CSV table of C-alpha atoms and ligand atoms in Angstrom, one decimal:
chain,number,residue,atom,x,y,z
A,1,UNK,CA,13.4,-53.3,54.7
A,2,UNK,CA,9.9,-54.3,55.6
A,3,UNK,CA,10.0,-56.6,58.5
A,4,UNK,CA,5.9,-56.9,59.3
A,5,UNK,CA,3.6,-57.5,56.8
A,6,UNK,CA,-0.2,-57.7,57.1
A,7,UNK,CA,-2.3,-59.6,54.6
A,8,UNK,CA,-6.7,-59.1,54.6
A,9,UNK,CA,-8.5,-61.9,54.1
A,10,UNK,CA,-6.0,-64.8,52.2
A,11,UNK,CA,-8.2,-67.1,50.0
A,12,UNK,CA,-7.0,-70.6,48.8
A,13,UNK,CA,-9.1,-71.4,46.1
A,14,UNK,CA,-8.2,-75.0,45.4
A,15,UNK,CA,-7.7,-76.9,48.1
A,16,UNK,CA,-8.1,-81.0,49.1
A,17,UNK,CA,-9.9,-81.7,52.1
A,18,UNK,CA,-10.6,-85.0,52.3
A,19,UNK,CA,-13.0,-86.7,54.3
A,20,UNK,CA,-12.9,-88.6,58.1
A,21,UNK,CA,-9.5,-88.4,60.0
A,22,UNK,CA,-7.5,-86.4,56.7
A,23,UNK,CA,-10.2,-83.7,57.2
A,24,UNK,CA,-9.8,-83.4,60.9
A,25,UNK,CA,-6.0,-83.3,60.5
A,26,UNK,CA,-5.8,-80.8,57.0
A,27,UNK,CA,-8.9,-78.5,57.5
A,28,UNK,CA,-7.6,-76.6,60.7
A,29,UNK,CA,-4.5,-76.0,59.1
A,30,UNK,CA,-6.0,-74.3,56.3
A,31,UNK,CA,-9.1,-72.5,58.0
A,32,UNK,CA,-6.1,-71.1,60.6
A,33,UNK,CA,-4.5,-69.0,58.1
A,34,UNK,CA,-6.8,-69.1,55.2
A,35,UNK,CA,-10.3,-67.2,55.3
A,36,UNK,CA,-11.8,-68.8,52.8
A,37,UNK,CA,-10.8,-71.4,49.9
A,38,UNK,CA,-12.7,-73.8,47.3
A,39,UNK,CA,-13.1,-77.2,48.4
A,40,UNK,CA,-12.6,-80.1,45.1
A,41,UNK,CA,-15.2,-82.7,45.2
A,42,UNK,CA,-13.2,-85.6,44.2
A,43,UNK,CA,-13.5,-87.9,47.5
A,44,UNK,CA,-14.4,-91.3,47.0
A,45,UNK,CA,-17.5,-91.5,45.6
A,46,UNK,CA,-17.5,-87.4,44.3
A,47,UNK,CA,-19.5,-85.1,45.9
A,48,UNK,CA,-22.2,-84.9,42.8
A,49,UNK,CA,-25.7,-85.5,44.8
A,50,UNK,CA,-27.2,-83.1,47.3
A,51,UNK,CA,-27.5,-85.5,50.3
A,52,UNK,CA,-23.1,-86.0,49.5
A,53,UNK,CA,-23.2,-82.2,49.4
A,54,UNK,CA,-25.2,-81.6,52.4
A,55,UNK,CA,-22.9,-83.9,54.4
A,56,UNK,CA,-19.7,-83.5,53.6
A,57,UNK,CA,-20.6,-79.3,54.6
A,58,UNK,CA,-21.6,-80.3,57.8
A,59,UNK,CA,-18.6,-82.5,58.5
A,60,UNK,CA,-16.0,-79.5,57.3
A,61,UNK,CA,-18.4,-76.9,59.2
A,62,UNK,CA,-17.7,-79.2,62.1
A,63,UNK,CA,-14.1,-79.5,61.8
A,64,UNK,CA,-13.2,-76.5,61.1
A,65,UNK,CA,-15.4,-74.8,63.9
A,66,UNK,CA,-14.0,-71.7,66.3
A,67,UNK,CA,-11.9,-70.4,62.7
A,68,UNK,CA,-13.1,-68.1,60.7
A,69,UNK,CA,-12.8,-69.8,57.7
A,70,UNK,CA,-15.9,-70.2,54.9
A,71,UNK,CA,-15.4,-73.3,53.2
A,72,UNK,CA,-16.5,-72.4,49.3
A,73,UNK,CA,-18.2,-75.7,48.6
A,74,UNK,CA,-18.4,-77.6,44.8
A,75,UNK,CA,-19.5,-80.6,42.9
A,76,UNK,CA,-18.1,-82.7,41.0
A,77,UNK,CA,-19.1,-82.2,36.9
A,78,UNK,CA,-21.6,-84.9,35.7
A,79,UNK,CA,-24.4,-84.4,33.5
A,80,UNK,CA,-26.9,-82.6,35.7
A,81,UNK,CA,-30.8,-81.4,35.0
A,82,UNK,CA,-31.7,-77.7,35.0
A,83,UNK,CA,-33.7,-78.6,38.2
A,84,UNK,CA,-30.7,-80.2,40.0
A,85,UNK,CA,-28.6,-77.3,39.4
A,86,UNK,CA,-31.2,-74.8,40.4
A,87,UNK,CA,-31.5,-76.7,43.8
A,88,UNK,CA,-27.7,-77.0,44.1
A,89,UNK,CA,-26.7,-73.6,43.1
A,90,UNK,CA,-27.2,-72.0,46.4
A,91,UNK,CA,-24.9,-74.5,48.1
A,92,UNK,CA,-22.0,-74.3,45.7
A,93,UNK,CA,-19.7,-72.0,44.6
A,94,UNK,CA,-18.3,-74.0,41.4
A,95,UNK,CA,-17.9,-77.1,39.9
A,96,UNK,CA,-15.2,-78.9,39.0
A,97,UNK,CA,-14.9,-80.8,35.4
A,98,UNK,CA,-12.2,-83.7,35.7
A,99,UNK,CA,-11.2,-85.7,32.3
A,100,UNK,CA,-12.0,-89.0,33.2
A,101,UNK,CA,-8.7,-90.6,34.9
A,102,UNK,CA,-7.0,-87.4,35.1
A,103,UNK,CA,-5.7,-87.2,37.9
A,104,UNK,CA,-6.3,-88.7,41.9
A,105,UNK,CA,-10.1,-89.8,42.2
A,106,UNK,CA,-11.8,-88.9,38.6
A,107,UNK,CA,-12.7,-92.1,37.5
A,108,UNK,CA,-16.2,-90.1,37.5
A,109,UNK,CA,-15.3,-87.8,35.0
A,110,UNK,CA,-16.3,-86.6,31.3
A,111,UNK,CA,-15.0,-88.9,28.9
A,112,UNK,CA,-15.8,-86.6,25.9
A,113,UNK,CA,-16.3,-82.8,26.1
A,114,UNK,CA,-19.3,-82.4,24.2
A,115,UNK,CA,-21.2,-84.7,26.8
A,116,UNK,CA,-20.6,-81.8,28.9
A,117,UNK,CA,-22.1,-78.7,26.9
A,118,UNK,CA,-26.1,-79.1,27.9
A,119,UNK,CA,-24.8,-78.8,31.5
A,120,UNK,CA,-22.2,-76.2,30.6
A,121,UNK,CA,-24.8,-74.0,28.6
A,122,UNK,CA,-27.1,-74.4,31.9
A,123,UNK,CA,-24.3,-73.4,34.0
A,124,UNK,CA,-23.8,-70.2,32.2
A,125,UNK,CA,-27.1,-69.3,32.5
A,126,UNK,CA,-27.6,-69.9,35.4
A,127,UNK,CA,-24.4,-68.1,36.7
A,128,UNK,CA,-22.6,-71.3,38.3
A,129,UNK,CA,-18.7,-70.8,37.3
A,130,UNK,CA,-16.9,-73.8,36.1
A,131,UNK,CA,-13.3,-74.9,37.2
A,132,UNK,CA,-11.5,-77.3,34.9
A,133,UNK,CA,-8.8,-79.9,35.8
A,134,UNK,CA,-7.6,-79.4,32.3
A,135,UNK,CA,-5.1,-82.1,30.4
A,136,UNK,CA,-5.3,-85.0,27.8
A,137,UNK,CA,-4.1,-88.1,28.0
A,138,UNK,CA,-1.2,-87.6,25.9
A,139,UNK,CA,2.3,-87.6,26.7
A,140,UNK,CA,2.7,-86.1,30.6
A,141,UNK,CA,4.9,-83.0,29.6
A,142,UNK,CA,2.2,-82.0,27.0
A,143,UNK,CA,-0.9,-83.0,28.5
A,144,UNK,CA,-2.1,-79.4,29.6
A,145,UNK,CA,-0.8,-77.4,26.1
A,146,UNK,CA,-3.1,-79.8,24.8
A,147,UNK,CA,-5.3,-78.7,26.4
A,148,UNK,CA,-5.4,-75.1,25.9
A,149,UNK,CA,-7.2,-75.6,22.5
A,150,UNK,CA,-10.4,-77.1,24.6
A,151,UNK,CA,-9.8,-73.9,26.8
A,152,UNK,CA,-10.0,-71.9,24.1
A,153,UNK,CA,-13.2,-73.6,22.6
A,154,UNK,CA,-15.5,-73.7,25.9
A,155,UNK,CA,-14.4,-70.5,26.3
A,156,UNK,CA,-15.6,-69.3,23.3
A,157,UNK,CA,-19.0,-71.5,23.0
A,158,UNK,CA,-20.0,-70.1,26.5
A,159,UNK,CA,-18.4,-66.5,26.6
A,160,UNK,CA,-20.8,-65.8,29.8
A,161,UNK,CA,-19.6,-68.6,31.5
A,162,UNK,CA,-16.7,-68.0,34.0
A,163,UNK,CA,-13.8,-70.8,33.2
A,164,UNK,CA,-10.9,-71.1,35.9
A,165,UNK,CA,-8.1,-73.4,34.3
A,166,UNK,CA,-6.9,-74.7,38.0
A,167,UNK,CA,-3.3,-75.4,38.7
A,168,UNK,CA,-1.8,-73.9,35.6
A,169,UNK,CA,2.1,-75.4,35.1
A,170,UNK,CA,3.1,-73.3,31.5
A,171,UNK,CA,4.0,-69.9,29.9
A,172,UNK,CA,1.5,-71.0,27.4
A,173,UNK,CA,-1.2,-71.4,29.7
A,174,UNK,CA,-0.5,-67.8,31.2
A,175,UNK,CA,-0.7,-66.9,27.4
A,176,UNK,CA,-4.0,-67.7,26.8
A,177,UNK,CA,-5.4,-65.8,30.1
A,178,UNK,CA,-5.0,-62.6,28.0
A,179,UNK,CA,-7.1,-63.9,24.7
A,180,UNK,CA,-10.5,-64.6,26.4
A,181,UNK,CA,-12.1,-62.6,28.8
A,182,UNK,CA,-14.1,-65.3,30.7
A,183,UNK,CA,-11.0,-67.3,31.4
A,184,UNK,CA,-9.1,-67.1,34.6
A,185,UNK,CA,-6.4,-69.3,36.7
A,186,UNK,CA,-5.1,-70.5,39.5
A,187,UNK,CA,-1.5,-71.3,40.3
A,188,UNK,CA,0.0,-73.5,43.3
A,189,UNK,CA,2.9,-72.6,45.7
A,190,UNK,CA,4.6,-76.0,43.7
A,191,UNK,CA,4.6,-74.9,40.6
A,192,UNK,CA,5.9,-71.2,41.7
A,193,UNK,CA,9.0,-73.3,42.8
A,194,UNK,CA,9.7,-76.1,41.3
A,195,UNK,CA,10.5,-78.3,37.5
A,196,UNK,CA,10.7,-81.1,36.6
A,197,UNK,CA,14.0,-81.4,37.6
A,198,UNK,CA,12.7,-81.4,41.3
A,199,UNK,CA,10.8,-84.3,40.8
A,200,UNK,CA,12.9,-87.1,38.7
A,201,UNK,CA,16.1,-85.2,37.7
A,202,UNK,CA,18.2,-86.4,41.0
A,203,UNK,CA,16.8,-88.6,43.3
A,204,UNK,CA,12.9,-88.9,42.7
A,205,UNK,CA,11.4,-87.1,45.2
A,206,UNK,CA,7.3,-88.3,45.8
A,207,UNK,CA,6.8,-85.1,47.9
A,208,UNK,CA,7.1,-83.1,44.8
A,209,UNK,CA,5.3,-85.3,42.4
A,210,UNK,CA,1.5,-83.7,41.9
A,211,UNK,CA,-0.7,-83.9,38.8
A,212,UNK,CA,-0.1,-81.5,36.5
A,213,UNK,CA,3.6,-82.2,36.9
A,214,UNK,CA,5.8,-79.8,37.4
A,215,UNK,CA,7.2,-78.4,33.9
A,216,UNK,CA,10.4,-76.6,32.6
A,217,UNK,CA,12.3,-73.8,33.7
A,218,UNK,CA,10.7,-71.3,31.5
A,219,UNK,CA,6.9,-72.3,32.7
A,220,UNK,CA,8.0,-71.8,36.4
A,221,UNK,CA,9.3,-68.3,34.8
A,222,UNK,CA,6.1,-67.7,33.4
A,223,UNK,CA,3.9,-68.5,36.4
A,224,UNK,CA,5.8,-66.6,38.4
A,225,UNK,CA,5.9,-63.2,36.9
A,226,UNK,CA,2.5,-63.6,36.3
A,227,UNK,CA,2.1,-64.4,39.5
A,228,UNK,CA,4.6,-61.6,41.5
A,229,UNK,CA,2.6,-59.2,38.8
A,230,UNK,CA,-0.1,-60.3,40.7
A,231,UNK,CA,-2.1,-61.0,37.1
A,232,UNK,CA,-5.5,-60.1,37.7
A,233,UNK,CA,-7.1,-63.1,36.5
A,234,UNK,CA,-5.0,-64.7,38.3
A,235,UNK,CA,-5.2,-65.7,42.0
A,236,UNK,CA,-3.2,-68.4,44.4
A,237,UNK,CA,-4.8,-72.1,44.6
A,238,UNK,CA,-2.5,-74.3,46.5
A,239,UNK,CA,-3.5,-77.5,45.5
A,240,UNK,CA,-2.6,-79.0,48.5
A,241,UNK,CA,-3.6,-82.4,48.4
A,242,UNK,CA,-2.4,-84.7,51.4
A,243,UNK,CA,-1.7,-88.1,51.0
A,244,UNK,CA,-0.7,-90.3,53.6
A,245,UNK,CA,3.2,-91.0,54.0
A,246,UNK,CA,2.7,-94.9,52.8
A,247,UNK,CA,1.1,-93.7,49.2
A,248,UNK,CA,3.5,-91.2,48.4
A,249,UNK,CA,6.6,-92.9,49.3
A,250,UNK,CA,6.1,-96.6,47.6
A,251,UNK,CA,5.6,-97.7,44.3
A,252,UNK,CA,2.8,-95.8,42.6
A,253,UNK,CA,3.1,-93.0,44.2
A,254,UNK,CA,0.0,-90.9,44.8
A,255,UNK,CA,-0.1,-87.5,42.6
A,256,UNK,CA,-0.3,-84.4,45.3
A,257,UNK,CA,1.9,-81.7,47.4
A,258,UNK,CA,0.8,-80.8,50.9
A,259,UNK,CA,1.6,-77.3,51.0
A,260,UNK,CA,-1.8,-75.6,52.9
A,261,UNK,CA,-0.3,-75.0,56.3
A,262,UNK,CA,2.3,-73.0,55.2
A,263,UNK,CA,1.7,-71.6,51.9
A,264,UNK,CA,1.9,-67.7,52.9
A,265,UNK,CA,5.0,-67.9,54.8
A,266,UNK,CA,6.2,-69.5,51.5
A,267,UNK,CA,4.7,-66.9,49.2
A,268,UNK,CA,6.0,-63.9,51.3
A,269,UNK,CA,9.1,-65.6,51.0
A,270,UNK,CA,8.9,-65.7,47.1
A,271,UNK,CA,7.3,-62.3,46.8
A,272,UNK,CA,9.8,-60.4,49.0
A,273,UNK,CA,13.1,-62.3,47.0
A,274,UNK,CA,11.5,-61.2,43.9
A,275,UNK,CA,10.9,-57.6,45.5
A,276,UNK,CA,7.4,-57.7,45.0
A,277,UNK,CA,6.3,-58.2,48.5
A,278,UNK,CA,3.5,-55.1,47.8
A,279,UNK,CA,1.9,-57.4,45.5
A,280,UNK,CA,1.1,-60.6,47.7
A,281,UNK,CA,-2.1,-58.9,48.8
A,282,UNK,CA,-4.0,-59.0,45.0
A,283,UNK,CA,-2.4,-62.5,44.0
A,284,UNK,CA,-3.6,-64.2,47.3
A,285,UNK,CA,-7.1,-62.6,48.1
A,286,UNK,CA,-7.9,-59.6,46.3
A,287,UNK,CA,-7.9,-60.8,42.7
A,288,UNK,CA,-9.8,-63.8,44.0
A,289,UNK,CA,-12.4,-61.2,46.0
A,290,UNK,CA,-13.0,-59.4,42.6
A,291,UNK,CA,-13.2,-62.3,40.4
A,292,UNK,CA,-15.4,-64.6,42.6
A,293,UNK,CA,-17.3,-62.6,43.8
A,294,UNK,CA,-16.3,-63.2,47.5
A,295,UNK,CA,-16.9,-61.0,50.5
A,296,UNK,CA,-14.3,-60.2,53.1
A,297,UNK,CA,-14.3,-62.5,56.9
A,298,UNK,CA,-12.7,-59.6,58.0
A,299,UNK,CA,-9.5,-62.1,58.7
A,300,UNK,CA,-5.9,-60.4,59.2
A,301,UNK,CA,-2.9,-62.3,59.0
A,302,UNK,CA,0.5,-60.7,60.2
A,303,UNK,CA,3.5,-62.0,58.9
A,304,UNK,CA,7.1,-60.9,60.6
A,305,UNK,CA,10.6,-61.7,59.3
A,306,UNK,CA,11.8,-64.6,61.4
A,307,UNK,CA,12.8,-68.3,60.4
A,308,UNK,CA,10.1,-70.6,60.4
A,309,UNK,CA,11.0,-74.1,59.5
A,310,UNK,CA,8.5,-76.9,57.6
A,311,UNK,CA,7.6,-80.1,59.5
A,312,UNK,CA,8.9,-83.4,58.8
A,313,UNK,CA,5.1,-84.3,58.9
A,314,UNK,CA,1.7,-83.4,59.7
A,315,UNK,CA,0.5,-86.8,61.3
A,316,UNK,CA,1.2,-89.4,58.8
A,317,UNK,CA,1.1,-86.5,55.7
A,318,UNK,CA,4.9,-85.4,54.9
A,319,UNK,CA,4.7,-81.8,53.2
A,320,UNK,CA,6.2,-80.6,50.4
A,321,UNK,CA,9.6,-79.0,51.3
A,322,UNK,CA,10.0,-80.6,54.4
A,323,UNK,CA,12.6,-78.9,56.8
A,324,UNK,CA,13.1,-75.9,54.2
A,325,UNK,CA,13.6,-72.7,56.3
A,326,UNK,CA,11.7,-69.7,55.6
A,327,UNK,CA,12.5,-66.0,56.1
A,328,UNK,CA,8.6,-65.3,57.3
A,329,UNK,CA,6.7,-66.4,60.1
A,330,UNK,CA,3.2,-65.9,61.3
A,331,UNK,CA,2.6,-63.6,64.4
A,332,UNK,CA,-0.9,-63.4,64.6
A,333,UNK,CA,-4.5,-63.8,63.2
A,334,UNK,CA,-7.3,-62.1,63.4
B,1,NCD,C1,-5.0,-84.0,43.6
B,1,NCD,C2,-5.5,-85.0,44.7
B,1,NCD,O1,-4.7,-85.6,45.2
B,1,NCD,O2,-6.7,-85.0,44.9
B,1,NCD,N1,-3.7,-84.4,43.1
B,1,NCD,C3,-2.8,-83.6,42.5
B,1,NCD,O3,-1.7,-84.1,42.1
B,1,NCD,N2,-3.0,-82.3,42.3
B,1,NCD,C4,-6.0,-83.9,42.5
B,1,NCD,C5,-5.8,-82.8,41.5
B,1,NCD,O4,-6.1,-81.6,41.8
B,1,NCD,O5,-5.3,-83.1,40.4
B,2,ZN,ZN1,-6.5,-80.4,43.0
């Protein structure tokens, strides 16, 4: 039985930061662990101008300063000019399309997908990969299978331009990885875990309530082997989107799980039940090296078998899972 296990460079490739006091609580909790991740524009108002850009970078580089952590910046998806994305390409790594009213803070977003091809065709051109908050607003169970058809559609009206569906929640989304090659995923520690059942089948339970919701037992299935299969085009994106404790335990509840701190304690705990401990590696950096394009920090995590127990809270942020025990802890970073 492997007790120690040592993991190069882990990338989280959707993550929340926030901005002011949430930033200075979340982003030293990711940049400890993480070496890298992709940071979502939706703060209030986006990130979708260079002066927005250029300050929010310096307010991350600030608080996450002393880790070795490289913050892979993005904008939100408006219409932009071929000169504002020239300018802005060097600064960013993606950027993020949100449906308008999607999900937390997209208000912003494209109301109709064909607004969005000038800046999509200029996008693939120029190189700039594109990730997509994808679902409709049809009924919540079947917002992302609907979905998968516009997927399937971008994907093929831009076959050079590198798609990520983030957070995907069903088998048929992991289907549709295979059919085009410039589609890829990312999957959250949630979703790996949890259905529906978790979030209104007993009690509800806020901490588990994030947008996509959770789906049915055969989507976690799904996710998973793709994910303990470490799928190539697939890597690990937590998601983790902290909300204070008074917006996700009232009445219209805020959509998010808090998961950052300790995702890869989770995941080695998942991996190594499953018996595919060897594959943790690929499905949280490697794949995500390869497909991103990323380089190494040169960051080494060492996990060791020993029970490691969730916080009740993170200052006023209560994280999903709180109080679960895990079987892995970390013993040192490097
Ligand atoms: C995210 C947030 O709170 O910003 N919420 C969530 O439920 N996942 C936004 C998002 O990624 O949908
Ligand atoms: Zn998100």
């Amino acid at each position: 039985m492997t007790d120690r296990i040592i993991i190069k460079d882990p990338f989280d490739m959707h993550i929340h930061f926030r901005e002011g006091e949430m930033l200075d609580l979340v982003a030293p909790l990711s940049a400890e662990t993480f070496s890298g991740g992709i940071i979502m524009p939706n703060l209030v108002p986006p990130v979708d101008n260079i002066e927005r850009l250029d300050n929010y970078i310096s307010e991350i580089d600030n608080a996450v300063k002393g880790y070795n952590f490289t913050p892979f910046m993005t904008i939100f998806f408006k219409k932009y000019s071929r000169e504002f994305l020239e300018l802005v390409k060097g600064k960013i790594r993606a950027i993020k399309l949100y449906p308008a009213g999607a999900t937390t803070n997209s208000d912003e977003g494209i109301k109709e997908i064909e607004d969005a091809f000038d800046t999509l065709r200029i996008m693939e051109e120029l190189g700039i990969p594109l990730l997509v908050h994808g679902e409709t607003h049809g009924f919540v169970m079947d917002r992302e299978q609907e979905f998968l058809g516009i997927y399937d559609h971008l994907a093929t009206e831009f076959p050079k331009l590198m798609i990520v569906m983030e957070h995907i929640t069903t088998a048929a989304a992991v289907e549709l990885l295979d059919k085009n090659d410039n589609l890829f995923a990312t999957v959250t520690l949630q979703h790996l875990c949890i259905t529906l059942d978790d979030v209104i089948g007993g009690l509800m339970q806020p901490h588990n309530f994030c947008k996509p919701i959770a789906k049915r037992p055969e989507d976690k299935s799904a996710l998973l082997n793709a994910a303990l299969s470490a799928h190539p085009k697939l890597s690990f994106g937590s998601d983790s989107a902290p909300h204070p404790i008074d917006k996700k335990e009232s009445a219209y509840c805020s959509a998010g799980c808090f998961t950052s701190p300790f995702a890869l304690q989770y995941l080695a705990d998942i991996f190594e039940s499953n018996g595919k401990l060897d594959n943790l590696q690929r499905f949280v950096s490697d794949n995500a090296m390869i497909n991103y394009n990323l380089s190494s920090n040169n960051k080494t995590v060492t996990l060791v078998r020993g029970e490691y127990t969730i916080p009740e809270k993170y200052g006023n942020v209560v994280p999903f899972n709180s109080g679960k025990k895990l079987n892995w802890k970390i013993e040192e970073v490097s």
